[in-house]
Coordinates of C-alpha atoms in Angstrom, one line a residue:
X1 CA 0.0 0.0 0.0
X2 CA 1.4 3.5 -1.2
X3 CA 1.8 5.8 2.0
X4 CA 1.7 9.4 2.1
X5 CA 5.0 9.5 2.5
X6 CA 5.8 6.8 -0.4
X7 CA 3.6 9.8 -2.9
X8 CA 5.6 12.3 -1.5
X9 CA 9.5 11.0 -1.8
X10 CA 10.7 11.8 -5.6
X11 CA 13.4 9.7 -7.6
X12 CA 14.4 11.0 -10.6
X13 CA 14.6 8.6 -13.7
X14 CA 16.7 8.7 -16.8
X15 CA 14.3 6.4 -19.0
X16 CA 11.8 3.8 -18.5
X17 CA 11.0 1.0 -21.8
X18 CA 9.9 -2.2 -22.1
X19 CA 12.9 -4.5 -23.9
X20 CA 14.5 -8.0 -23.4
X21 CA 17.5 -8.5 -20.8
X22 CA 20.6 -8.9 -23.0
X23 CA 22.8 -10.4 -20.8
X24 CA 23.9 -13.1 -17.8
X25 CA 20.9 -15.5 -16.4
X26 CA 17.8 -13.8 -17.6
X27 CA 19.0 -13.4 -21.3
X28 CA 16.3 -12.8 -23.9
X29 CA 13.8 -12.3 -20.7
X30 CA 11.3 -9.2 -21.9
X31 CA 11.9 -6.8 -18.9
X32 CA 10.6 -3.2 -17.9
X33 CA 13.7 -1.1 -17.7
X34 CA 13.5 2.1 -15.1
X35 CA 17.2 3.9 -15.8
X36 CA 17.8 6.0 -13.2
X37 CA 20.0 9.2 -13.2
X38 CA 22.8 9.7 -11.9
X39 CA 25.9 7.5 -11.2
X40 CA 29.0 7.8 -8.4
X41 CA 31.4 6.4 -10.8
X42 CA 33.0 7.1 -14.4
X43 CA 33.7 4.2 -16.4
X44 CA 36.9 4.8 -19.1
X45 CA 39.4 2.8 -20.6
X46 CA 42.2 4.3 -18.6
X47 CA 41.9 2.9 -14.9
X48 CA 41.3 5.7 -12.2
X49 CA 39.6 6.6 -8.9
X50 CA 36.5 6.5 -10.9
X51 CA 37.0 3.8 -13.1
X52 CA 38.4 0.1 -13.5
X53 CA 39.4 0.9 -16.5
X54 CA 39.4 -1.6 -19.6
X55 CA 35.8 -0.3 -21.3
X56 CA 34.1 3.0 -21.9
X57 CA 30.7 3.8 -20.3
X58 CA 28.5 3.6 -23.1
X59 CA 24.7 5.2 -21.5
X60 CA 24.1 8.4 -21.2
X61 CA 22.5 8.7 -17.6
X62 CA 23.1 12.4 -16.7
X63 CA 19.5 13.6 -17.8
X64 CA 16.1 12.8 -16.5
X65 CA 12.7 13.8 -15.2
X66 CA 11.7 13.4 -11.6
X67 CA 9.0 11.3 -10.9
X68 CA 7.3 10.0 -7.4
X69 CA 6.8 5.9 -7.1
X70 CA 3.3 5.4 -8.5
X71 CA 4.4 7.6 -11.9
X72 CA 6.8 4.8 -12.0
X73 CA 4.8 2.1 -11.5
X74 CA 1.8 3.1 -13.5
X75 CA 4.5 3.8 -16.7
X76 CA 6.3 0.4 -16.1
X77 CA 3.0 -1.2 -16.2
X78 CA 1.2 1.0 -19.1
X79 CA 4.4 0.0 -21.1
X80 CA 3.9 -3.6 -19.9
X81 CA 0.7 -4.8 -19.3
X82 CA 1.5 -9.0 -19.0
X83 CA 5.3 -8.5 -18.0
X84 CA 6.4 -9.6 -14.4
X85 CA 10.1 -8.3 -14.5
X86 CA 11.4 -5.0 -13.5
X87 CA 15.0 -4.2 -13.9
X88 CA 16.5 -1.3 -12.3
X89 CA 19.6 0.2 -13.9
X90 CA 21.5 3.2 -14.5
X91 CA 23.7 4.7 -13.8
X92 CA 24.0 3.7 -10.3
X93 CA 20.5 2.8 -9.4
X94 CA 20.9 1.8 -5.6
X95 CA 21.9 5.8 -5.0
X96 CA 17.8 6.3 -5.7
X97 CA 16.3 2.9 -5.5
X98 CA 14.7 1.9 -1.6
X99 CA 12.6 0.0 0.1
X100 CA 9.1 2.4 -0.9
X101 CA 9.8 2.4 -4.6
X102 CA 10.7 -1.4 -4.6
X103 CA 7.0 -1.7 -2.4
X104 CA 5.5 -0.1 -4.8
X105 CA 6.5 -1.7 -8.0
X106 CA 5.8 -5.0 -6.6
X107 CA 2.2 -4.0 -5.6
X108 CA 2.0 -3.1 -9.2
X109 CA 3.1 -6.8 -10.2
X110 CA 6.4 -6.4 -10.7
X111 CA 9.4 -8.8 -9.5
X112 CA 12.1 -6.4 -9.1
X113 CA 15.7 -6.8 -10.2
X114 CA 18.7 -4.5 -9.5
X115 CA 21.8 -4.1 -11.8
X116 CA 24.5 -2.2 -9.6
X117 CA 28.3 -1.5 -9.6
X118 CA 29.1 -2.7 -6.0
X119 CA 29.5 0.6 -4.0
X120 CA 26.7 0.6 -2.3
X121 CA 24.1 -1.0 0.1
X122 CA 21.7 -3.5 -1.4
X123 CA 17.7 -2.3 0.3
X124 CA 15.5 -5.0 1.5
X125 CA 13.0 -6.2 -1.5
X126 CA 15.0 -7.3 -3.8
X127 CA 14.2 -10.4 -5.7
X128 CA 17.3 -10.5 -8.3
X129 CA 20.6 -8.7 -7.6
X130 CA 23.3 -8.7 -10.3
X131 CA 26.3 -7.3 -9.5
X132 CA 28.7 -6.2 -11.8
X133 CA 31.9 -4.8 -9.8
X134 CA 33.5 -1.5 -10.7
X135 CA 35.5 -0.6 -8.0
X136 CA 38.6 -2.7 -5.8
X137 CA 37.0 -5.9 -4.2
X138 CA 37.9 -4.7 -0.7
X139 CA 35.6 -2.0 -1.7
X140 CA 32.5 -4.0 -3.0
X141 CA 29.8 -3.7 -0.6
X142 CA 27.3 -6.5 -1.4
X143 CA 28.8 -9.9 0.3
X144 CA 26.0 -12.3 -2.0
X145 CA 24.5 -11.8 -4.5
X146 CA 22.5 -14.0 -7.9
X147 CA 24.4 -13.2 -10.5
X148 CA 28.3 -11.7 -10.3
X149 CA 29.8 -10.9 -14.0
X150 CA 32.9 -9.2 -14.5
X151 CA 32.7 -6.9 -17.9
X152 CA 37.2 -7.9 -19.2
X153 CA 39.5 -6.2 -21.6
X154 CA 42.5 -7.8 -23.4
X155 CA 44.7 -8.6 -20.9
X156 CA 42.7 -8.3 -17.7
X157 CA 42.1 -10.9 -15.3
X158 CA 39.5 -12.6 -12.9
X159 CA 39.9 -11.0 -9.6
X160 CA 38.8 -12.9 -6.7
X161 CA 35.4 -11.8 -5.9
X162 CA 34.4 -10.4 -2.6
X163 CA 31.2 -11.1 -3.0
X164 CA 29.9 -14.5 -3.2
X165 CA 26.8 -15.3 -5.9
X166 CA 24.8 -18.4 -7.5
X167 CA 26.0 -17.5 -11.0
X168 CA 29.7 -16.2 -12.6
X169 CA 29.9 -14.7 -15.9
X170 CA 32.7 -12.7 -18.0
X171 CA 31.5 -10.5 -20.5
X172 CA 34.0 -9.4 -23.2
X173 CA 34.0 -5.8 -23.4
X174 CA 32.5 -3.9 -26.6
X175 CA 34.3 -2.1 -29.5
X176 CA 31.5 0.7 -30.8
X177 CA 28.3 -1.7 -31.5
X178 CA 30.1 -4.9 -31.4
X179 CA 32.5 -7.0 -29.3
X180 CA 36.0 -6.5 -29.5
X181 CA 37.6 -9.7 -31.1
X182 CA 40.6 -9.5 -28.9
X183 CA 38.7 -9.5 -26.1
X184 CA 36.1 -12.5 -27.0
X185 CA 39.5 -14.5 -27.3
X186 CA 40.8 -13.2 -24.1
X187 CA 37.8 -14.1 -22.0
X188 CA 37.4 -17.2 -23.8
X189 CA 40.7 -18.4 -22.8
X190 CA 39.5 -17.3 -19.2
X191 CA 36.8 -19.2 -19.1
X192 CA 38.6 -22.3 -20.0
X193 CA 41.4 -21.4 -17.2
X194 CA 38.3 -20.7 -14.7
X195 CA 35.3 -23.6 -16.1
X196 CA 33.3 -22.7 -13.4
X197 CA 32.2 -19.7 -14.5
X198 CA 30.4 -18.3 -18.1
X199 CA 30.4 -16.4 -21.4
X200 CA 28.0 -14.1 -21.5
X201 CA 27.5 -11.2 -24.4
X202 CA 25.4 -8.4 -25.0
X203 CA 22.8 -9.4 -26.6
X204 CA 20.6 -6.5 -26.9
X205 CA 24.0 -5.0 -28.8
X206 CA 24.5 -7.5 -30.7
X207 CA 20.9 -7.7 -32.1
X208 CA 20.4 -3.8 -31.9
X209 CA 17.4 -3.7 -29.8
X210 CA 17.0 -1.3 -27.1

């Protein structure tokens, strides 16, 4: 049940569509995306305080429109009148997303899932977390998680995670619009050195769907 204070609390949101998940567990799963603005990192090829370094940030998340949880809801659910999965992403979502919007969206229906970089707290609610680490283990909040995947240049290597999760996946990082072929072979040869974890790509690139 929405409280007044749950109307009155305002969260401001890049984008919300209705797509499929491209990557990890839930591949090819159609999913309501809320992108939320805003983000406490800078993702770049050159490693920093900012950044792991290794890939470009590819989404623009610096614009957006505020919005109070039942404008989110009601979109997420116009856009999607049958689908059951929510995915929050950004950005950094967990700087915005809490315990009143996650109430909210599953009163509308929704099973909510999180995409987040590791720097932050992980609010009660939650029914899928997928962590994808952007920042020194010793600094990754989250200690378990569903889904851990690791997004590796040429040359980069598995760190040990800090986090423990149900699934493990390496994701080659992306050249433009498609994956770089130096990378596909590096992480291919990491998965063979590490078989317990999994290629995963980015599907929604690679078949040019948003």
């Amino acid at each position: 049940m929405l409280t007044a204070e749950t109307c009155l609390k305002h969260y401001r949101i890049n984008e919300i569509f209705y797509s499929i998940q491209g990557e990890g567990f839930h591949a090819g799963r159609a999913a309501i995306f809320v992108r939320f603005t805003g983000c406490n990192l800078r993702c770049a090829m050159a490693e920093g305080l900012l950044s792991p370094g290794g890939f470009n940030c590819d989404t623009e998340f610096t614009s957006g429109r505020t919005m109070i949880a039942s404008e989110i809801a009601d979109e997420a659910r116009r856009l999607a009148p049958d689908c059951n999965w929510l995915i929050a992403t950004g950005g950094e979502p967990l700087l915005q997303l809490d315990a009143m919007l996650i109430g909210a969206l599953h009163a509308s229906g929704f099973k909510v899932a999180v995409e987040t970089n590791g720097t932050q707290s992980i609010p009660d609610g939650i029914d899928w977390i997928t962590l994808s680490p952007k920042v020194a283990e010793h600094a990754v909040v989250p200690a378990k998680v569903d889904e851990l995947k690791y997004v590796r240049g040429t040359g980069q290597a598995i760190p040990k995670p800090a986090a423990l999760a149900d699934h493990y996946y390496i994701s080659p990082a992306f050249d433009g619009d498609r994956p770089d072929p130096a990378a596909i072979t590096h992480c291919v040869r990491l998965i063979k050195e590490n078989p317990s974890w999994r290629l995963t790509l980015q599907l929604h690139k690679l078949l040019m769907v948003r």
